[in-house]
XYZ file of C-alpha atoms in Angstrom:
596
model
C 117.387 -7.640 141.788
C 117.251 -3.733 141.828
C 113.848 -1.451 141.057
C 114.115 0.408 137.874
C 112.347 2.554 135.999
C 111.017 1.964 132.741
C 112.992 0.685 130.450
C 112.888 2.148 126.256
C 113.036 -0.164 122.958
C 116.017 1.452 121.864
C 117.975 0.756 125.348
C 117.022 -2.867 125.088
C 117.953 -2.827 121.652
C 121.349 -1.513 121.823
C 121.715 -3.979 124.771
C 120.845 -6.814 122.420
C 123.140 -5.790 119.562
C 126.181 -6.086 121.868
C 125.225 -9.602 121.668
C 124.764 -9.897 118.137
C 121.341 -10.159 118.751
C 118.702 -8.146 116.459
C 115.800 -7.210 117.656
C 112.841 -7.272 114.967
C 109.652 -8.348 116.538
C 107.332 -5.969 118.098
C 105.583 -8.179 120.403
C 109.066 -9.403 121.818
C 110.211 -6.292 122.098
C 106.588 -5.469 124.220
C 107.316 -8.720 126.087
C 110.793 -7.884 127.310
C 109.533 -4.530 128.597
C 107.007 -6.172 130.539
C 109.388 -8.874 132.229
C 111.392 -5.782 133.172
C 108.449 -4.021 135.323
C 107.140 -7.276 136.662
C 110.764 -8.423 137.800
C 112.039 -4.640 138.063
C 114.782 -6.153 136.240
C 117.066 -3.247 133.828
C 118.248 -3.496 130.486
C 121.463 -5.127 131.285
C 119.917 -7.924 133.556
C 116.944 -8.714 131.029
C 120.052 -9.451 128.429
C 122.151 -11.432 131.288
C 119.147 -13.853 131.721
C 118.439 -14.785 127.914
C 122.033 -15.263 127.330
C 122.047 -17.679 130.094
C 118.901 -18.978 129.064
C 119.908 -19.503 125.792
C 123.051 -20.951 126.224
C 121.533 -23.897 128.627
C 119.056 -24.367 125.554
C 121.681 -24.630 122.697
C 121.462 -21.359 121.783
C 117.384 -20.919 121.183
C 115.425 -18.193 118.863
C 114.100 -15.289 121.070
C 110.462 -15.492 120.654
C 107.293 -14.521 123.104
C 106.825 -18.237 123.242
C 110.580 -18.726 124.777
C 110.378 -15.517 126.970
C 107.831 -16.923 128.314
C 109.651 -20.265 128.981
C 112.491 -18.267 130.543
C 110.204 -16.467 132.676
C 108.642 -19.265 134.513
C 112.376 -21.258 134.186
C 114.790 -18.623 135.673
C 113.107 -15.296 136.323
C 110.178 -16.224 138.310
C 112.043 -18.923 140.344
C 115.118 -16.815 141.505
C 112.520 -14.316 142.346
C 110.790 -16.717 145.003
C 114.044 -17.727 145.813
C 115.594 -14.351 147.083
C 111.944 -12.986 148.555
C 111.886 -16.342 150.678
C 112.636 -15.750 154.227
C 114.878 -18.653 155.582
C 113.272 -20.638 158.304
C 114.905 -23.676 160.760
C 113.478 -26.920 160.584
C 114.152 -29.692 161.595
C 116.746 -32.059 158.996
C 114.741 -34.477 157.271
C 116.054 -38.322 156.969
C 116.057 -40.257 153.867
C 116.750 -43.820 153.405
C 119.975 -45.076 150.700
C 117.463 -46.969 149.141
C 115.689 -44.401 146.784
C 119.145 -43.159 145.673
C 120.797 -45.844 144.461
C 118.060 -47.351 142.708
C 117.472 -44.372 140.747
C 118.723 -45.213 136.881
C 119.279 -41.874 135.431
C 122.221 -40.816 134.150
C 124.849 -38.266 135.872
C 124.571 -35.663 133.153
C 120.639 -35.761 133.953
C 121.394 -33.513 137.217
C 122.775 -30.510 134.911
C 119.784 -30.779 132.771
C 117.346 -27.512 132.259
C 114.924 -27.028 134.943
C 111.894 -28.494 133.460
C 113.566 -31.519 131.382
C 114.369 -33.882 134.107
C 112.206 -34.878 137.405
C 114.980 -36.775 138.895
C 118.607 -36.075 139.725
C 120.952 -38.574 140.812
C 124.247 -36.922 142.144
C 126.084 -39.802 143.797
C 126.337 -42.178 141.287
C 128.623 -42.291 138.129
C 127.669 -43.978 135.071
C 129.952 -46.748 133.774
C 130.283 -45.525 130.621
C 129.636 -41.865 130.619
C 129.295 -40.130 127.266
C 131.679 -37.547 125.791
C 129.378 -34.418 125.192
C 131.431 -33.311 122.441
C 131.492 -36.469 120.571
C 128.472 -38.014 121.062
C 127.179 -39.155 117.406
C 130.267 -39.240 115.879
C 132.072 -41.878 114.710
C 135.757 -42.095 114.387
C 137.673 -44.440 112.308
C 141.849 -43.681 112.986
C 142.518 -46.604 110.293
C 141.044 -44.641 107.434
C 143.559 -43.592 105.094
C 143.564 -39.603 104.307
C 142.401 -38.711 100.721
C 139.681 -36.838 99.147
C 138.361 -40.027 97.548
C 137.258 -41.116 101.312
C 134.285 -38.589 101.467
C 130.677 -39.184 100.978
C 130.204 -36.792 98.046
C 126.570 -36.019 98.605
C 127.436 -35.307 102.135
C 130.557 -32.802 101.333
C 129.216 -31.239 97.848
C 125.464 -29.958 98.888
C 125.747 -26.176 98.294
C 124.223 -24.052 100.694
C 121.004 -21.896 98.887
C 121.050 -19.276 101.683
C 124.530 -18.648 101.639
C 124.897 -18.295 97.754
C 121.848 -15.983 97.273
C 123.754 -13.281 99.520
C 123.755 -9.971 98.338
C 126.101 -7.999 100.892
C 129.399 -9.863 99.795
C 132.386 -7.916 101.006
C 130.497 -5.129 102.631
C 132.896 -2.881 104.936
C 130.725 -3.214 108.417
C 133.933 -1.493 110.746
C 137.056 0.469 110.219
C 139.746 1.976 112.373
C 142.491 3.901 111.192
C 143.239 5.653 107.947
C 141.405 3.221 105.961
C 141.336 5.491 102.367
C 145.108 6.423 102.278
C 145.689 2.326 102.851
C 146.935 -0.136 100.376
C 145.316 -3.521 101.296
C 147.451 -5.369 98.891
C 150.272 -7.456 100.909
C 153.510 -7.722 99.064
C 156.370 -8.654 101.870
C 155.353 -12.019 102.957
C 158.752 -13.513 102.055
C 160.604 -10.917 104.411
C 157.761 -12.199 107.221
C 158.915 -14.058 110.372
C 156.182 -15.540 112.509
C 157.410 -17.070 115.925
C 156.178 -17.278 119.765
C 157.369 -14.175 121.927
C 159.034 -16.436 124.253
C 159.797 -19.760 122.918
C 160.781 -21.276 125.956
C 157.438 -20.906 127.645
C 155.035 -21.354 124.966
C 153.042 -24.578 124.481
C 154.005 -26.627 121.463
C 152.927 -30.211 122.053
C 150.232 -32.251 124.294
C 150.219 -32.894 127.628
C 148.456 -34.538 130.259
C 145.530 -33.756 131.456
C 142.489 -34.176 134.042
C 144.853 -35.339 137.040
C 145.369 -32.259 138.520
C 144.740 -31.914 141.812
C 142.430 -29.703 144.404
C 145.268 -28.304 146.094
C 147.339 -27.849 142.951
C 143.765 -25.697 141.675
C 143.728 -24.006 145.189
C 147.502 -22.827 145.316
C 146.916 -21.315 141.311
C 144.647 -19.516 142.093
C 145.907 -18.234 145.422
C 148.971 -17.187 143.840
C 147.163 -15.265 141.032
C 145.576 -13.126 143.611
C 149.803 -12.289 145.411
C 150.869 -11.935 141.760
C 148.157 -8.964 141.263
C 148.365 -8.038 144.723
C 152.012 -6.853 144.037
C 151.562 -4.943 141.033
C 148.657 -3.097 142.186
C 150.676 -2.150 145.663
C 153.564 -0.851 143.286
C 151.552 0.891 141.191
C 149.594 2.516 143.058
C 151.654 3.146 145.978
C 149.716 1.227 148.629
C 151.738 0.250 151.954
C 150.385 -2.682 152.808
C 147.098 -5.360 152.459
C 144.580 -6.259 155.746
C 143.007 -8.932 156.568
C 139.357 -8.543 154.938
C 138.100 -10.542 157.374
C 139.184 -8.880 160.045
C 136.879 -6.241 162.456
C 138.156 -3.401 162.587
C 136.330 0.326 163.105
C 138.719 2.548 160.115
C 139.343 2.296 156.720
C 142.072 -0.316 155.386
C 142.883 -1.400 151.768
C 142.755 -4.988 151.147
C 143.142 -7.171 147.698
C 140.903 -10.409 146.328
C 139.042 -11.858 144.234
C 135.259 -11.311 142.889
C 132.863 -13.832 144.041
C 129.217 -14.786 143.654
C 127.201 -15.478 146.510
C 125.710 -18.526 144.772
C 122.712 -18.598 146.295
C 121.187 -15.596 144.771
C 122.535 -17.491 141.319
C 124.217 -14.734 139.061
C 126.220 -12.198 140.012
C 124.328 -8.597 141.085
C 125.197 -5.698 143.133
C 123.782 -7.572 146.609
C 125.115 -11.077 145.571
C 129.247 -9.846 145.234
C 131.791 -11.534 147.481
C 135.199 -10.684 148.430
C 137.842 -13.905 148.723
C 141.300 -12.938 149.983
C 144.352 -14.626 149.431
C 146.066 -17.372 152.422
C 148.577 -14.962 153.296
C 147.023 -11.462 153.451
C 143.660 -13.161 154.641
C 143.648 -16.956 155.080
C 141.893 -17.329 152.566
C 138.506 -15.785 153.576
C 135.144 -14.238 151.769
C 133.176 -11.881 153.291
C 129.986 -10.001 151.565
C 131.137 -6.591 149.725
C 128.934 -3.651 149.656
C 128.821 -1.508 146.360
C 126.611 1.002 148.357
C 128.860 3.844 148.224
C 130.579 3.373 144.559
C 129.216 5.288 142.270
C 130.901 3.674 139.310
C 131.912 -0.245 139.086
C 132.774 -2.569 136.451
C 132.657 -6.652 138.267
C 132.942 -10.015 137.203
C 133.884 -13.296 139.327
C 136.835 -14.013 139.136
C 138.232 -10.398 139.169
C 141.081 -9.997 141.076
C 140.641 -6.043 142.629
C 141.777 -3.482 145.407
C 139.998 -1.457 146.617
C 139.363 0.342 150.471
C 136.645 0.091 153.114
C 135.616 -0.375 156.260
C 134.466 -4.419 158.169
C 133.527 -3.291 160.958
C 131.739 -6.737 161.961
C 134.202 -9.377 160.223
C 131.486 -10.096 157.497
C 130.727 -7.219 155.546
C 132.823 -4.915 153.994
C 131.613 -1.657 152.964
C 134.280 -0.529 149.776
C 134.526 3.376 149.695
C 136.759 3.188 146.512
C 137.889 0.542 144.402
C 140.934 1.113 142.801
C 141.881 1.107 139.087
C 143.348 -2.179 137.433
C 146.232 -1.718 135.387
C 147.336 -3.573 132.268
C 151.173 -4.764 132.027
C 153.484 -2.308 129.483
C 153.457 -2.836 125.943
C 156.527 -4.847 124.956
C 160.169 -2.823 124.119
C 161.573 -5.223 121.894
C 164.546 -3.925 119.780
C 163.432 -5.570 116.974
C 163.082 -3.585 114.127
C 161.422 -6.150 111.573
C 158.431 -3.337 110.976
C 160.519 -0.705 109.673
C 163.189 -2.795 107.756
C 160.687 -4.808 105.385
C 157.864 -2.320 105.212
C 153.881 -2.673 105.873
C 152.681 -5.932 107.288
C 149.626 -6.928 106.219
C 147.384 -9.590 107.726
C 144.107 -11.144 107.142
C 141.971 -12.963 110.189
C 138.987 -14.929 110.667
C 137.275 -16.667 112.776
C 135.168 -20.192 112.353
C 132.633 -22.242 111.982
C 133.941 -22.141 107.838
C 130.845 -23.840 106.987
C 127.014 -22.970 107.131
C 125.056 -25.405 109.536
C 123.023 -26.921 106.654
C 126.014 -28.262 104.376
C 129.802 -29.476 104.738
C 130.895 -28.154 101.926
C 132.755 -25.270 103.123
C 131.737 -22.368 100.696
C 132.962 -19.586 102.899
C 136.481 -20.854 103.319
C 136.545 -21.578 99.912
C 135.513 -17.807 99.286
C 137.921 -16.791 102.186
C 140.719 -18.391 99.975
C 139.847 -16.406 96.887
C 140.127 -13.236 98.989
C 143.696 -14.146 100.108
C 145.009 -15.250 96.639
C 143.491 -11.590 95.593
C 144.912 -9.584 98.421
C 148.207 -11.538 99.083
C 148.274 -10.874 103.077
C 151.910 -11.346 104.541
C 150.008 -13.362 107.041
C 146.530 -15.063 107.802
C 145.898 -15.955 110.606
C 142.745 -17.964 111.072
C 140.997 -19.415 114.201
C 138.966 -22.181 114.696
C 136.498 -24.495 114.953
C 137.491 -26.018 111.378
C 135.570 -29.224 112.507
C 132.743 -28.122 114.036
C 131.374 -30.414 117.172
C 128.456 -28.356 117.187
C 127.656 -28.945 113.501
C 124.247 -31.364 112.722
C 125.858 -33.131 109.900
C 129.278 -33.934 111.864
C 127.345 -35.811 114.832
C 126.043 -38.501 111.953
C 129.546 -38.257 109.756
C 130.583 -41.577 108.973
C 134.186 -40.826 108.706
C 137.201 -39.644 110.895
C 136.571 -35.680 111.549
C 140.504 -35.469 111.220
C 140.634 -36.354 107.607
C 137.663 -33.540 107.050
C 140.297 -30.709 108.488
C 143.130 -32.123 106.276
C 141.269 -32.177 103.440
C 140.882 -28.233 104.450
C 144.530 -27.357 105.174
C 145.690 -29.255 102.413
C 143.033 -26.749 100.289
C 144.396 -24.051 101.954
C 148.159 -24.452 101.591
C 147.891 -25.691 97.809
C 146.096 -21.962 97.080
C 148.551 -19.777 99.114
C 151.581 -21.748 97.573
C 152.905 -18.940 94.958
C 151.717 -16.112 97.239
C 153.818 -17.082 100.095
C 151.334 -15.961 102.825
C 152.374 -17.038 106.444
C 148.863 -19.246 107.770
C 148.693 -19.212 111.971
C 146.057 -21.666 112.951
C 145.053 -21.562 116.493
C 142.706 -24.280 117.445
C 139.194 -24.175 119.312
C 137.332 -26.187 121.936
C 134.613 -27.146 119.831
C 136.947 -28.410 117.016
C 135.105 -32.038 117.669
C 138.864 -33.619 116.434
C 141.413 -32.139 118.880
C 142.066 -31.804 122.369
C 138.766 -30.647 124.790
C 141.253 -28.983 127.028
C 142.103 -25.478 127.816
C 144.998 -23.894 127.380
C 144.681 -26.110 124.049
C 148.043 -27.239 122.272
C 148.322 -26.924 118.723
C 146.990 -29.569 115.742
C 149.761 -31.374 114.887
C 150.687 -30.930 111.705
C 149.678 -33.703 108.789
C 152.941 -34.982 107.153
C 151.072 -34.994 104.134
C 151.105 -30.945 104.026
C 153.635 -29.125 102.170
C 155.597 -25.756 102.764
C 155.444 -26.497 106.500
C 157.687 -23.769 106.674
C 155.035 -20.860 106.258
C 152.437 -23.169 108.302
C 152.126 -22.009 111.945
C 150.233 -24.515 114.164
C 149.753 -22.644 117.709
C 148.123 -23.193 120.534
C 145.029 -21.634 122.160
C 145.883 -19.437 123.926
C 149.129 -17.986 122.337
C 151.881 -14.630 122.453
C 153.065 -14.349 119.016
C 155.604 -11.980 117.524
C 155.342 -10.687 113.750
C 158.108 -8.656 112.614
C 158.551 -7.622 116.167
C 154.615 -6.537 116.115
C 153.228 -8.733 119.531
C 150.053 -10.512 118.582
C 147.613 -11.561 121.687
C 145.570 -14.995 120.300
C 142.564 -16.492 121.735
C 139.534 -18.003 120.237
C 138.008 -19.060 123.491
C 135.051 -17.122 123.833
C 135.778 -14.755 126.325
C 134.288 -11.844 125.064
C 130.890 -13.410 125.357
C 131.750 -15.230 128.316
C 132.487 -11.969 130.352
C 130.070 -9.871 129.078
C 127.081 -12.681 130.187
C 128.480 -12.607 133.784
C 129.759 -8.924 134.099
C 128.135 -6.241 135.889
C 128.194 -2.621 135.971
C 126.998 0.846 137.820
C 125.439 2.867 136.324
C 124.187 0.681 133.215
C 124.889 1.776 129.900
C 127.618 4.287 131.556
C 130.336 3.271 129.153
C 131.345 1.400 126.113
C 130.443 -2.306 127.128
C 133.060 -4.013 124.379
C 135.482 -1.733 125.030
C 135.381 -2.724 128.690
C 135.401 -6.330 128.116
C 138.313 -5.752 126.265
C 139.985 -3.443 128.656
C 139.242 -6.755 131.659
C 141.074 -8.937 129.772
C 144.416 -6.402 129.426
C 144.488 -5.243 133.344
C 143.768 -9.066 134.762
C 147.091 -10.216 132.972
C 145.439 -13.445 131.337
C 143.364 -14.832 128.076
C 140.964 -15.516 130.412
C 140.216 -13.965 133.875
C 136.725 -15.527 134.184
C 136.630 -17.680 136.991
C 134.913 -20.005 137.693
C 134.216 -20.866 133.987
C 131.031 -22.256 132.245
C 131.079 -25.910 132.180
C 132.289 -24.947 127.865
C 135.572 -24.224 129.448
C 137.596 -26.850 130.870
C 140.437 -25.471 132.414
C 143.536 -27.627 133.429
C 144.813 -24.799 136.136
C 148.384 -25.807 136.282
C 148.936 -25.346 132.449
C 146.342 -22.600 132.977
C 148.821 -20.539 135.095
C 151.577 -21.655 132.471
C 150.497 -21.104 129.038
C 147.575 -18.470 129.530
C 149.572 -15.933 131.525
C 150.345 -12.863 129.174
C 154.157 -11.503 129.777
C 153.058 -8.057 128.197
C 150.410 -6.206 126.948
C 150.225 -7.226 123.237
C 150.062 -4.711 120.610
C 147.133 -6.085 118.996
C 144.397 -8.579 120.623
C 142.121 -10.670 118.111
C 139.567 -13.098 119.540
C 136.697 -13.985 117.517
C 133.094 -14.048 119.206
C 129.719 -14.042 118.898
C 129.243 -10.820 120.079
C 129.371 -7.686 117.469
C 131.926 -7.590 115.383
C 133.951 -4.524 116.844
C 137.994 -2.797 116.577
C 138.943 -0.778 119.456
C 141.566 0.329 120.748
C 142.242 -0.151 124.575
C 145.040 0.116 127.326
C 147.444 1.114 124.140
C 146.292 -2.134 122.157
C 144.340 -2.629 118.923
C 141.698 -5.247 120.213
C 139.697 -6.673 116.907
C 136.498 -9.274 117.227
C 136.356 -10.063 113.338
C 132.756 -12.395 114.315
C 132.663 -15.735 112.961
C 133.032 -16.613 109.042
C 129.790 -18.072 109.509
C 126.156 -17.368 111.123
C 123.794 -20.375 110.784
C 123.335 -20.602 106.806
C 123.827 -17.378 106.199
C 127.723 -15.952 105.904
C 129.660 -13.622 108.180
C 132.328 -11.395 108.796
C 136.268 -11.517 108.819
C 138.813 -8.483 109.209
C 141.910 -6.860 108.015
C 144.830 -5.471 108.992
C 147.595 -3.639 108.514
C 150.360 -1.842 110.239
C 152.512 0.773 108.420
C 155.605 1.531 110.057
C 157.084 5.230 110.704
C 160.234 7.247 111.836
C 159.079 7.243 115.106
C 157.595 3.485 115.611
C 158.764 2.685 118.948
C 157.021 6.169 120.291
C 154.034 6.384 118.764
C 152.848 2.615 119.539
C 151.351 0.371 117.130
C 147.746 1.715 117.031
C 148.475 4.980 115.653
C 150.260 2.871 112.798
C 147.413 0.731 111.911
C 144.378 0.416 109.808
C 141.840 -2.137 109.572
C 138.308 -3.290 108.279
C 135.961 -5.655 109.097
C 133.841 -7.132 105.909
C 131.320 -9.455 105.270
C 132.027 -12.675 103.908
């Protein structure tokens, strides 16, 4: 970790609020500053390590008590760890015995540090547990109807969320938000279908028998893909072997590693991995020494030139730009025929922690019978694996989301409004796969017509307006992992965003926490974007936030829901002109984010 000087309250508070976190307490504040001299850690590695740390511990309150915990966990341990100098010894011998009468289970080794004294890593249990669903209990037999609910369970009103007193509160706004007319009144005229039909994912597949080499060549062929548009783009001859010793300057192409034994990714821990056929496949360290200005995650696919003049280290001297794909020049002219499209999004958990009975999607509902959106298109988790009350439900999650849609279409029936529902890895009822097909759709639902099922992620083209869909987290994913030179030097959303458009994919992040399990032949399939889409919407728990980057409205509208208390959701809409195709869907748009 890199010396730095002192660090202020308000820089580690506006690191915080990127992640949604609020810092109130004095004495936490005091204690952060003081973990940041003792570990000469700066503002953006001090938020790095909590959101790790609170992530392996469900997500825990920021106290002194749990900086503390997190100190003597992570902070103080990696610190050993790096000022250790390596010594040879000689191997030590164990006997099988020990090991295979050890009775823990396998998920034991990925425990905290702290929770577990033993790890057994060679053994698999018979029966190992489903993370997701562990606690609940799932009954296909039971017949769907709203009579097969535990009333007390689904009807308990949540206190917190009712005694609000910032309902509909405008918290963000792009665009010419006064001279807009929210009201939606085209959604007849409104056509909702994939941008390429014969590529997207529609139905289930297979999955968890991929194999290595299948992962390896992926991959490998991710890094030639980019490799070819950054040559053309920026004019570059040829690639060299990174590997290879050599006393000048050459330009070579790869991927962003981590040297894993430092643990997360920093400035003295970054690897370069080059493809088989411009490298064989090889790492070697990368040196950030002489770039002034970087922007890094693993996974990253860059170019950039330098000089190896050992075969092991490469010393980059400039790193070149990325560049996002062109914005798509479809002929369709949907926009200007049938006027303004307006459309509503949100983002779940649609229920507070403390009660199943759904109050903010409920509210939600009211909005969209009042405002009459031409489309809504809402993401999940509708079912909510991470919910308290869902891990002892006594009935099938399924019929909980039916009950929901069912809700939802019966309300939006004389309005006409289009409803896109993507699907989410923690929807405890669905797939635990990603990219994630769509629900299937209940036969019990009417007006299938208007009702959109999609997958996760998904290209989608309204009135010839490209929509980018993803409610993976990969917002908060990126920015926990990402680093940057100098810190604070630039709009850390906005570049999160701006990673996602120039890598080509929903999501770039390799290799992913263990929340993300990828199935990298569908991956390469189904998660690929064709073009830059005109307007990117992936809830997260980061801020709420609408920006615009590489010539695309990117929106965060948060999550409907924050523990008990309610959250945010956003609208759009896109106004066409005389000169649409020209001026690019951004200038033509204005939208709000409000609270719940």
């Amino acid at each position: 970790m890199m010396a730095t000087s002192m660090v202020t309250e308000d820089e580690l508070v506006q690191e915080f609020e990127d992640f949604d976190i609020e810092l109130t307490d004095p004495d936490v504040v005091d204690k952060l500053k003081e973990l940041c001299v003792v570990y000469r850690l700066d503002c953006s590695s001090i938020v790095s390590e909590w959101v790790a740390y609170s992530i392996s511990r469900n997500d825990q309150k920021m106290t002194v008590e749990s900086l503390e915990e997190m100190e003597q966990d992570r902070i103080s341990k990696k610190k050993k760890k790096i000022a250790k100098t390596p010594t040879v010894t000689s191997p030590a011998l164990f006997s099988s015995d020990p090991i295979a009468e050890e009775s823990d289970d396998l998920l034991s080794a990925y425990t905290p540090a702290g929770k577990s004294k033993h790890k057994r890593l060679h053994t698999t249990p018979e029966n190992p547990p489903n993370k997701r669903l562990q606690g609940v209990h799932r009954h296909g037999n039971i017949p769907f109807s709203p009579a097969s609910f535990s009333p007390p369970v689904v009807a308990t009103p949540s206190q917190k969320y009712s005694s609000r007193s910032n309902q509909y509160e405008v918290v963000a706004s792009y665009g010419p938000t006064s001279r807009t007319s929210w009201k939606g009144t085209n959604a007849q005229t409104c056509s909702v279908q994939y941008f390429d039909e014969d590529s997207a994912l529609k139905k289930n597949y297979k999955y968890m028998f991929h194999k290595f080499t299948d992962k390896a060549s992926v991959l490998n062929d991710m890094i030639e893909s980019m490799a070819q548009q950054l040559q053309e783009t920026h004019g570059i001859e040829s690639f060299s072997h990174l590997a290879l010793p050599i006393q000048e300057s050459v330009t070579v192409v790869g991927r962003v590693c981590c040297d894993t034994s430092n643990g997360r990714l920093n400035a003295q821990s970054v690897l370069l991995e080059g493809s088989v056929e411009t490298s064989s496949g090889k790492q070697v360290m990368l040196s950030l020494s002489n770039i002034k200005e970087f922007s890094l995650f693993p996974g990253q696919i860059i170019t950039l030139d330098g000089i190896n003049s050992t075969g092991v280290k490469l010393v980059a001297s400039k790193i070149y730009e990325s560049i996002a794909l062109p914005l798509n020049q479809s002929e369709d002219t949907s926009l200007a025929d049938y006027g303004p499209l307006h459309v509503m999004t949100a983002g779940g958990p649609y229920t507070t922690v403390d009660t199943l009975s759904y109050e903010p999607f409920d509210d939600l509902i009211r909005v969209m019978v009042q405002e009459t959106p031409d489309v809504c298109i809402l993401f999940g988790p509708f079912v909510d694996a991470n919910h308290a009350k869902i891990k002892d439900y006594t009935q099938d999650p399924a019929d909980l989301f039916k009950i929901q849609m069912m809700k939802l279409v019966e309300a939006t029936k004389k309005i006409g409004t289009h409803l896109v529902i993507v699907p989410s890895l923690r929807d405890v009822h669905h797939d635990f796969i990603y990219p994630q097909p769509p629900f299937q759709i209940p036969d019990s639902l009417p007006d299938k017509d208007r009702l959109h099922f999609v997958s996760d992620p998904c290209t989608l083209s309204i009135n010839g307006v490209v929509f980018g869909l993803t409610s993976s987290d990969i917002l908060f994913h990126l920015g926990s992992e990402e680093i940057s030179h100098p810190p604070g030097s630039s709009d850390r959303l906005g570049r999160l965003t701006k990673h996602i458009l120039t890598q080509h994919n929903y999501y770039p992040l390799y290799p992913p926490p263990e929340c993300m399990p990828i199935d990298y032949e569908h991956y390469e399939q189904f998660a690929h974007m064709e073009v830059t889409p005109d307007v990117f919407i992936s809830p997260s728990d980061l801020r709420w936030f609408i920006k615009e980057a590489c010539g695309c409205l990117t929106i965060n509208p948060g999550r409907l829901t924050r523990g008990q208390v309610g959250g945010t959701y956003a609208k759009l809409v896109i106004t066409p002109s005389e000169n649409t195709k020209t001026v690019g869907v951004t200038a033509l748009s204005a939208a709000q984010i409000l609270r719940i």
